[in-house]
Amino acid sequence: MKRTYRIFFSVFFVMMLIVVLSVAVNAEEYSGQCGDDLIWKLDTVSGELLISGTGNMYNYSFKTDGTTAPWGVYASEIKSVIIDDGVTNVGAYAFYECKTITNVLIGEGVTEIGNYAFYDCDGITMLKLPSTLQIISQYAFYDCDGFTSLTFPDNLKTIGSYAFHGCGKVTSLVMDDSLETIGSYAFGSCIEIRTIVMSQSLKTIGSYAFNSCISLIFLDLPASLKTIGESAFYRCWSMIDVTFNGNLDRIGLFAFEMCDDLESAYFYGEVNNFNISIFVSCDHVTIYCIEGSEIHSYVKRNKVDYELITCIHDYISEYREPTCTKSAYTEMICKKCGESKIYAENEKATGHSFTVYIDNNNATCFNNSTATAICDNGCGALDTVEIDGTMLGHIFTNYINDNNQTCINNTTATALCDHGCGTRDTVIIEGTALGHNYTNYINDNNADCIHDGTKTAVCDNGCGASDTIIIEGSALGHSFTNYINDNNNDCIHDGTKTAVCDNGCGASDTIIIEGSALGHSFTNYVIIIEQTCTINGEKEAYCDNGCGEKNVIIEKAEGHIPTEWIVIEEPTYYDEGYQIKNCTVCSEVVNTEVIPVLIYNGFPDVWDASWYAEGIEYCFKHGYI
């Protein structure tokens, strides 16, 4: 298998060189120095970054948008990285977060891949590692979840902490026998790993090295292994079988914690200070150990489920090629006892191949014909496909009249399929419907005052259909003779009288009784303003019929009517008198007049100059004489 990988990568490498040489002369390129004797060149058209020369690459660091390497500013344009033979290392942070890289070819001569070199390059789908590689440093391929399998080269000795942590699509690991150390968290959260072929020189597995590898089922640890760190296989909950093939100096606490499905743990050697706490939460595990070993003593003493190993297995490996329906697998068979273990390989089932199809000539009116082929791989599987467009379809030629026409439906004719499939086809013979015939109409006697009556006939053909027509002018009309007074006249409106139709249809007729309005009657007047000689009087009355109508009468003032003069004070020879006229209606004084003083005219027989004339005048004025 390793030979196959080498051939593949060699061919791929040659193809990539051809691509490099075929780039147009005018392609935009960037270049510079990346080691004392190394240069880099980026072709932005092909996206290829080539590093060539001899010696070590410079180490770099990271910034918020990626690596500080000189090609970092073009990181989004890099699609493939080719590191030429002669380069001796890949510098730290060299391709940090270069997410567009898909292919990485590292040439012979590189012995170390530096810290964070390809950190979070999650676009890498093809990775070729050189046979000279000895160290993969910490975080080198952290979160590179693009590639699906990893095969490590012959001389690799160390895989650093977190080196492949989070490579979530890797399904299998194949380690060469040179590998000695796997650092802590190196393959943590590689959730798709199902198989691991361990190095037979492996000495150390760091803490949490394979934590959360939740798809791992079988684990066969080499006899060379001496140390397993704390929680190394924590939460590998699909694991059902683990085998320890040698003596271990130490297994860290909780090494297999929460491996919930673990059923069998085989110990073919001793473990210093063995403690069942390495299997915390593994509720179904059974310990298989050598009789008389310290582990045997421990499990007996602590009443742990165990069984004794009756055979120290000597396995031979037999590779089973993939078939049409089964993936490739390796079967480990013990030469002593025949016990077998199956390990899945990365090669999937090939699937069937069908090329030579033979027509089955089984087309029908409803279905296409089919053709069948036998799998070209010789597995005997059959595949049957439908040959589109081969369906026969029905043919109908001999139609016979069904004589089933009615008044409203045409007759039909029916034929059987000429192919003998039994299918019938029925068609309509246009224009064969009989049509209705109505001659015997009978009066329905349903005329009323406003609607004409009807007459109805049943179809002469006996189909049960009926036809109803109106008898024009047959409406009776209303008749009103018996009018009754509605007694609804009032002061201003004539009353009405109403009659119900004599025909009993319920219609009614109301007419006005001319001249029947009562007219208003006002008798009970109430004085609102008293009439005087100078002020108009006002009185009002409401209609005696109770209609609410009000009548108001204004009585106009007629003026004073004076009496004759009435002397109130008679005049004297010394004072005026006065007289008045009163109104004969209201007695108001309407006129006042002064009466002049009386005039003394003397006596004819008294001489005005006599001595007694003045005395006579005085006595006369005072009424003495």
XYZ file of C-alpha atoms in Angstrom, residues 44-612:
569
model
C -1.112 34.170 -9.387
C -2.613 32.667 -12.544
C -2.166 29.034 -11.491
C -2.114 29.831 -7.758
C 1.102 27.818 -7.315
C 3.632 28.809 -4.648
C 7.076 27.236 -5.258
C 9.818 27.269 -2.619
C 13.218 26.200 -3.856
C 16.881 26.256 -2.903
C 18.747 24.603 -0.040
C 18.692 24.829 3.735
C 16.236 26.032 6.341
C 13.207 28.235 5.796
C 12.799 31.242 8.022
C 10.378 31.039 10.936
C 7.484 33.477 10.947
C 4.700 34.522 13.304
C 1.047 35.419 12.899
C -1.053 38.556 12.742
C -4.775 39.156 12.791
C -5.181 38.350 9.094
C -2.727 35.427 8.851
C 0.966 34.686 8.526
C 3.740 37.275 8.486
C 5.490 35.308 5.725
C 6.132 37.460 2.637
C 3.484 35.589 0.622
C 0.918 36.290 3.322
C -0.433 39.347 1.507
C -1.297 37.057 -1.437
C -2.654 34.238 0.741
C -6.074 34.257 -0.916
C -4.438 33.498 -4.305
C -2.412 30.468 -3.189
C -3.962 27.163 -4.299
C -1.005 24.772 -4.145
C 2.325 24.696 -2.329
C 5.370 22.878 -3.735
C 8.453 22.709 -1.508
C 11.377 21.546 -3.624
C 13.930 18.885 -2.744
C 16.798 20.519 -0.892
C 14.676 22.532 1.533
C 15.296 21.138 5.038
C 12.328 22.461 7.035
C 8.981 24.246 6.828
C 9.168 27.367 8.971
C 6.882 28.114 11.897
C 3.623 29.867 10.910
C 4.706 29.692 7.246
C 1.174 29.072 5.926
C -0.879 30.051 8.975
C -4.586 30.322 7.996
C -3.918 30.156 4.233
C -7.381 28.756 3.670
C -7.346 28.553 -0.154
C -4.517 26.000 -0.323
C -5.769 22.643 -1.622
C -2.552 20.716 -2.485
C 0.711 20.478 -0.550
C 3.765 18.615 -1.909
C 6.754 18.655 0.449
C 9.961 17.520 -1.235
C 12.651 15.122 -0.008
C 15.092 16.705 2.420
C 12.574 18.327 4.780
C 13.097 16.867 8.249
C 10.792 19.106 10.288
C 7.500 20.917 9.840
C 7.477 23.865 12.236
C 4.936 25.011 14.814
C 1.617 26.221 13.339
C 3.028 25.795 9.813
C -0.316 24.887 8.217
C -2.591 25.931 11.081
C -6.286 26.090 10.014
C -5.553 25.480 6.324
C -8.934 23.805 6.053
C -8.904 23.677 2.238
C -6.065 21.116 1.968
C -7.344 17.900 0.373
C -4.013 16.409 -0.765
C -0.903 16.221 1.435
C 2.350 14.530 0.366
C 4.953 14.162 3.138
C 8.613 13.303 2.357
C 10.373 10.139 3.556
C 12.993 12.360 5.226
C 10.480 13.910 7.634
C 11.267 13.257 11.306
C 9.287 15.837 13.278
C 5.820 17.302 12.846
C 5.716 20.109 15.407
C 2.842 21.280 17.545
C -0.278 22.693 15.871
C 1.339 22.048 12.458
C -1.929 20.914 10.808
C -4.426 22.031 13.466
C -8.028 22.125 12.149
C -7.037 21.061 8.620
C -10.277 19.215 8.036
C -9.983 18.871 4.258
C -8.043 15.599 3.880
C -9.587 12.214 4.676
C -6.596 9.929 5.318
C -3.052 10.222 6.638
C -0.089 7.970 5.842
C 3.090 8.916 7.635
C 6.574 8.445 6.087
C 9.233 5.916 7.095
C 11.496 8.081 9.233
C 8.941 10.119 11.181
C 9.699 9.962 14.893
C 7.593 12.656 16.564
C 4.129 14.090 16.112
C 3.788 17.164 18.314
C 0.967 18.339 20.519
C -2.240 19.362 18.679
C -0.484 18.590 15.376
C -3.633 17.200 13.722
C -6.251 18.254 16.247
C -9.684 18.868 14.706
C -8.905 17.223 11.342
C -12.505 16.137 11.312
C -12.629 14.320 7.947
C -9.685 11.951 8.440
C -11.011 8.386 8.501
C -7.785 6.346 8.828
C -4.232 6.696 10.117
C -1.298 4.585 8.920
C 1.904 5.074 10.981
C 5.284 3.792 9.876
C 7.261 1.763 12.379
C 9.704 4.630 12.929
C 7.221 6.757 14.905
C 8.046 6.906 18.622
C 6.081 9.805 20.128
C 2.550 11.143 19.723
C 2.078 14.413 21.617
C -0.857 15.486 23.740
C -4.074 16.295 21.852
C -2.266 15.365 18.611
C -5.384 13.785 17.051
C -8.038 15.177 19.407
C -11.526 15.638 17.928
C -10.681 13.737 14.726
C -14.240 12.505 14.872
C -14.212 10.386 11.686
C -11.141 8.202 12.431
C -12.256 4.567 12.286
C -8.943 2.701 11.943
C -5.403 3.278 13.196
C -2.371 1.236 12.191
C 0.087 1.958 15.013
C 3.885 2.153 14.680
C 5.592 -0.900 16.142
C 8.234 1.451 17.601
C 5.756 3.750 19.350
C 6.778 4.496 22.939
C 4.636 7.410 24.087
C 1.035 8.518 23.555
C 0.451 11.913 25.182
C -2.488 12.968 27.294
C -5.750 13.501 25.366
C -3.896 12.448 22.199
C -6.978 10.775 20.698
C -9.738 12.342 22.805
C -13.180 12.486 21.158
C -12.222 10.207 18.254
C -15.797 9.053 18.452
C -15.749 6.763 15.372
C -12.751 4.623 16.434
C -13.879 1.005 16.989
C -10.777 -1.189 17.420
C -7.415 -0.258 18.917
C -4.310 -2.494 18.702
C -1.431 -0.971 20.710
C 2.125 -2.129 19.893
C 4.382 -4.069 22.257
C 6.861 -1.170 22.142
C 4.459 1.221 23.872
C 5.567 2.301 27.359
C 3.468 5.325 28.313
C -0.143 6.351 27.744
C -1.023 9.809 29.070
C -4.050 10.890 31.052
C -7.355 10.751 29.158
C -5.519 9.754 26.002
C -8.628 8.065 24.551
C -11.226 10.072 26.456
C -14.730 9.928 24.903
C -13.876 7.416 22.184
C -17.348 6.119 22.837
C -17.611 3.795 19.792
C -14.534 1.766 20.774
C -15.415 -1.842 21.603
C -12.016 -3.541 21.719
C -8.507 -2.478 22.841
C -5.408 -4.660 22.901
C -2.219 -3.962 24.896
C 0.515 -6.151 23.353
C 3.439 -5.414 25.705
C 4.541 -4.235 29.136
C 3.680 -0.620 29.970
C 5.404 1.591 32.503
C 2.354 3.782 32.920
C -1.233 4.268 31.828
C -2.490 7.675 32.948
C -5.665 8.190 34.937
C -8.911 8.123 32.976
C -7.070 7.087 29.812
C -10.225 5.445 28.456
C -12.847 7.471 30.340
C -16.318 7.530 28.765
C -15.516 4.853 26.191
C -19.104 3.799 26.787
C -19.227 0.888 24.311
C -15.920 -0.679 25.363
C -16.416 -4.407 25.926
C -12.943 -5.985 25.871
C -9.490 -4.896 27.058
C -6.710 -7.454 26.313
C -3.487 -7.252 28.334
C -0.700 -9.518 27.001
C 1.858 -7.973 29.349
C 2.075 -6.099 32.632
C 1.224 -2.513 33.555
C 2.999 -0.858 36.465
C 0.521 0.162 39.137
C -2.471 -0.980 37.112
C -5.699 0.666 38.285
C -9.208 0.199 36.948
C -9.672 3.994 37.026
C -8.212 4.080 33.533
C -11.624 2.720 32.459
C -13.877 5.205 34.303
C -17.468 5.095 32.971
C -16.700 1.982 30.902
C -19.513 0.057 32.553
C -19.412 -3.018 30.294
C -15.681 -3.674 29.931
C -14.175 -7.098 30.639
C -10.447 -7.348 31.382
C -8.588 -10.159 29.565
C -5.225 -10.922 31.227
C -2.510 -13.562 31.646
C -3.001 -15.950 34.532
C -0.702 -15.124 37.430
C 0.048 -11.590 36.202
C -0.176 -8.552 38.484
C -3.237 -7.443 36.515
C -4.799 -10.833 37.224
C -4.177 -10.339 40.933
C -5.605 -6.818 40.837
C -8.867 -7.686 39.069
C -9.446 -10.706 41.364
C -8.770 -8.660 44.448
C -11.004 -5.770 43.342
C -13.735 -7.984 41.899
C -13.409 -6.540 38.414
C -14.975 -8.503 35.538
C -12.176 -10.471 33.859
C -11.309 -13.523 31.832
C -7.981 -15.281 31.413
C -6.186 -15.219 28.086
C -5.706 -18.795 26.900
C -3.567 -17.952 23.904
C -0.762 -15.510 23.366
C -1.746 -14.693 19.878
C 0.578 -14.717 16.925
C -1.363 -12.945 14.239
C -0.877 -13.083 10.512
C -2.396 -10.357 8.380
C -4.527 -11.047 5.316
C -5.689 -8.170 3.150
C -9.100 -8.576 1.527
C -9.611 -6.654 -1.678
C -12.764 -4.574 -1.977
C -15.638 -6.207 -3.815
C -18.655 -4.735 -5.503
C -20.535 -4.480 -2.212
C -17.866 -4.684 0.513
C -15.041 -2.315 1.408
C -11.501 -3.617 1.694
C -10.484 -4.915 5.097
C -7.540 -6.546 6.838
C -8.204 -9.714 8.772
C -5.811 -10.547 11.631
C -5.827 -14.306 12.252
C -4.007 -15.919 15.167
C -1.850 -18.779 13.895
C -2.239 -20.559 17.207
C -5.923 -20.398 18.067
C -7.493 -19.097 14.867
C -8.981 -15.998 16.532
C -9.808 -13.383 13.950
C -9.995 -9.598 14.089
C -11.262 -7.426 11.280
C -9.889 -3.965 10.532
C -11.532 -1.757 7.949
C -9.304 -0.255 5.272
C -9.732 3.036 3.461
C -10.605 1.482 0.118
C -14.355 1.549 -0.391
C -16.451 -1.072 -2.159
C -15.899 -0.829 -5.919
C -19.568 -1.022 -6.784
C -21.056 -3.044 -9.593
C -20.227 -2.484 -13.259
C -22.896 -3.241 -15.823
C -22.206 -2.688 -19.530
C -23.730 -5.466 -21.646
C -27.525 -5.282 -21.441
C -29.782 -7.782 -23.276
C -33.366 -6.865 -24.213
C -35.913 -9.036 -22.377
C -38.556 -8.332 -25.046
C -41.243 -7.957 -22.400
C -42.842 -4.687 -23.470
C -46.606 -4.450 -22.974
C -49.255 -1.900 -23.742
C -48.548 -0.280 -20.335
C -44.834 -0.943 -19.693
C -41.569 -0.432 -21.521
C -39.433 -3.464 -22.226
C -36.506 -4.123 -19.873
C -32.899 -5.125 -20.466
C -30.735 -7.074 -18.037
C -26.963 -7.183 -17.560
C -24.680 -9.352 -15.391
C -22.016 -7.486 -13.367
C -18.763 -7.255 -15.388
C -16.812 -7.996 -12.180
C -18.170 -11.547 -12.138
C -19.986 -11.275 -8.810
C -23.168 -12.575 -10.423
C -25.262 -9.528 -9.560
C -27.941 -8.590 -12.065
C -29.136 -5.152 -13.059
C -32.363 -4.609 -14.950
C -33.175 -1.286 -16.559
C -36.170 0.019 -18.445
C -35.754 0.733 -22.170
C -37.467 4.052 -22.590
C -39.874 4.394 -25.517
C -40.492 0.664 -26.035
C -43.981 0.569 -24.549
C -46.376 -0.888 -27.192
C -49.374 1.276 -26.420
C -52.948 0.213 -27.111
C -54.426 -0.196 -30.607
C -58.210 -0.114 -31.029
C -59.765 -0.734 -34.472
C -62.998 -2.802 -34.218
C -65.584 -0.542 -32.560
C -69.155 -1.908 -32.001
C -72.135 0.410 -31.377
C -73.430 0.084 -27.812
C -76.889 1.464 -28.773
C -77.170 3.291 -25.477
C -78.108 6.769 -26.628
C -80.672 8.718 -24.591
C -82.475 12.012 -24.993
C -79.408 13.934 -23.791
C -76.472 11.530 -24.326
C -74.954 10.290 -27.552
C -74.536 6.557 -27.994
C -71.061 4.992 -27.547
C -69.029 2.380 -29.388
C -66.559 0.030 -27.672
C -63.485 -1.860 -28.923
C -61.046 -4.327 -27.300
C -57.274 -3.681 -27.636
C -55.937 -5.478 -30.730
C -52.929 -6.680 -28.646
C -55.185 -8.844 -26.515
C -54.357 -7.134 -23.205
C -58.082 -6.952 -22.426
C -58.213 -3.167 -22.213
C -61.392 -1.603 -23.600
C -61.763 1.759 -25.272
C -65.153 3.456 -25.496
C -65.781 6.458 -27.745
C -68.820 8.694 -28.229
C -70.672 8.698 -31.544
C -71.352 12.389 -31.951
C -74.900 13.540 -32.924
C -76.713 10.382 -31.877
C -78.549 11.789 -28.840
C -82.380 11.428 -29.344
C -83.377 14.778 -27.883
C -86.564 15.312 -25.806
C -90.092 15.279 -27.308
C -92.985 16.973 -25.459
C -96.609 16.889 -26.797
C -99.096 16.268 -23.971
C -99.146 19.411 -21.791
C -101.470 19.476 -18.726
C -102.506 22.712 -16.959
C -100.889 22.963 -13.522
C -103.726 25.267 -12.296
C -101.255 27.400 -10.446
C -102.134 30.858 -11.750
C -102.510 33.543 -9.092
C -103.342 37.240 -9.054
C -99.953 38.357 -10.394
C -98.400 35.255 -12.009
C -99.455 33.405 -15.112
C -100.095 29.704 -14.606
C -98.012 26.899 -16.176
C -98.594 23.640 -17.962
C -96.265 20.608 -17.866
C -95.553 17.661 -20.132
C -93.444 14.501 -19.586
C -91.003 13.512 -22.376
C -92.675 11.188 -24.879
C -89.460 9.084 -24.999
C -90.016 7.910 -21.442
C -86.751 9.316 -20.056
C -88.668 10.948 -17.210
C -87.625 14.497 -18.131
C -90.375 17.103 -17.925
C -90.951 20.488 -19.576
C -92.983 23.290 -18.015
C -94.104 26.367 -19.959
C -96.024 29.519 -18.955
C -99.639 30.029 -20.061
C -99.408 33.647 -21.109
C -102.215 35.955 -19.819
C -103.569 33.476 -17.302
C -102.826 35.601 -14.210
C -106.120 36.214 -12.283
C -105.541 39.828 -11.258
C -106.605 41.267 -7.858
C -110.246 41.876 -6.864
C -111.046 44.291 -4.007
C -114.735 44.817 -2.956
C -115.075 44.779 0.820
C -113.431 48.001 2.059
C -113.353 48.659 5.832
C -112.770 52.138 7.334
C -109.358 52.324 8.992
C -110.554 55.156 11.286
C -107.257 56.936 10.895
C -108.417 60.445 9.830
C -107.104 63.395 11.802
C -107.423 67.174 11.747
C -105.539 67.679 8.490
C -105.495 64.236 6.799
C -108.317 62.317 5.259
C -108.831 58.781 6.588
C -108.378 55.551 4.557
C -110.233 52.320 4.011
C -108.666 48.924 3.217
C -109.801 45.738 1.491
C -108.135 42.273 1.207
C -108.064 40.664 -2.245
C -111.205 38.567 -2.783
C -109.042 35.843 -4.406
C -107.356 35.046 -1.094
C -103.831 35.872 -2.270
C -103.347 38.059 0.794
C -102.744 41.274 -1.169
C -104.470 44.388 0.210
C -105.598 47.730 -1.248
C -105.954 50.972 0.710
C -107.705 54.106 -0.623
C -108.312 57.619 0.812
C -111.775 58.668 1.988
C -111.905 62.137 0.490
C -113.169 64.964 2.784
C -112.921 62.925 5.949
C -110.275 65.128 7.622
C -111.700 66.426 10.948
C -110.373 69.969 10.845
C -109.035 71.799 13.958
C -111.329 72.930 16.820
C -110.172 75.641 19.231
C -112.482 76.578 22.155
C -110.540 76.728 25.353
C -108.411 79.886 24.988
C -106.009 80.927 27.684
C -105.013 84.628 28.012
C -101.294 85.010 27.721
C -101.146 88.875 27.621
C -104.033 91.003 28.821
C -105.319 93.469 26.214
C -105.241 97.162 27.251
C -105.990 100.402 25.432
C -102.310 100.671 24.439
C -101.033 97.065 24.575
C -102.071 94.250 22.224
C -103.585 91.276 23.974
C -102.656 87.606 23.224
C -104.515 84.348 23.874
C -103.895 80.740 22.752
C -105.704 77.401 22.621
C -104.740 73.788 21.668
C -106.860 71.810 19.259
C -109.742 70.073 21.047
C -109.087 66.952 18.896
C -105.774 66.340 20.657
C -103.562 66.724 17.525
C -101.325 69.156 19.377
C -101.914 72.048 16.982
C -101.892 75.454 18.766
C -103.847 78.588 17.756
C -102.743 82.068 18.895
C -105.070 85.172 18.641
C -103.677 88.731 18.909
C -106.223 91.333 20.180
C -105.060 94.731 18.984
C -105.104 97.751 21.375
C -107.929 100.154 20.277
C -106.725 103.350 22.090
C -108.358 105.391 24.897
C -111.990 106.569 24.712
C -112.111 109.879 26.733
C -115.025 111.089 28.866
C -116.297 114.684 28.944
C -114.282 117.202 30.932
C -114.495 116.581 34.629
C -113.707 119.579 36.869
C -111.465 118.486 39.595
C -110.842 121.907 41.131
C -112.910 124.960 40.438
C -111.000 128.228 39.717
C -111.275 131.168 42.138
C -110.624 134.882 41.779
C -107.225 134.122 43.197
C -106.289 130.560 41.954
C -106.619 128.586 38.726
C -108.714 125.434 38.666
C -108.194 122.296 36.485
C -110.258 119.664 34.768
C -109.526 116.168 33.310
C -110.771 113.563 30.841
C -110.661 109.842 31.887
C -110.641 106.797 29.532
C -114.046 105.225 29.595
C -112.407 101.736 29.267
C -109.375 101.784 31.544
C -110.191 104.989 33.573
C -106.689 106.281 32.835
C -106.415 110.132 32.804
C -105.925 110.897 29.182
C -106.140 114.722 29.240
C -105.686 117.515 31.853
C -106.603 121.205 31.368
C -106.121 124.328 33.506
C -109.211 126.497 34.217
C -108.170 130.205 34.358
C -108.859 132.371 37.522
C -112.216 134.178 37.650
C -112.365 137.794 36.466
C -114.116 140.398 38.690
C -116.162 142.740 36.520
C -117.519 144.853 39.436
C -121.039 146.078 40.078
C -122.654 148.516 37.759
C -123.982 150.578 40.576
C -120.689 150.806 42.425
C -118.307 153.452 41.392
C -114.890 152.071 41.019
C -113.359 155.070 42.698
C -115.667 155.029 45.709
C -114.297 154.374 49.116
C -116.246 151.148 49.556
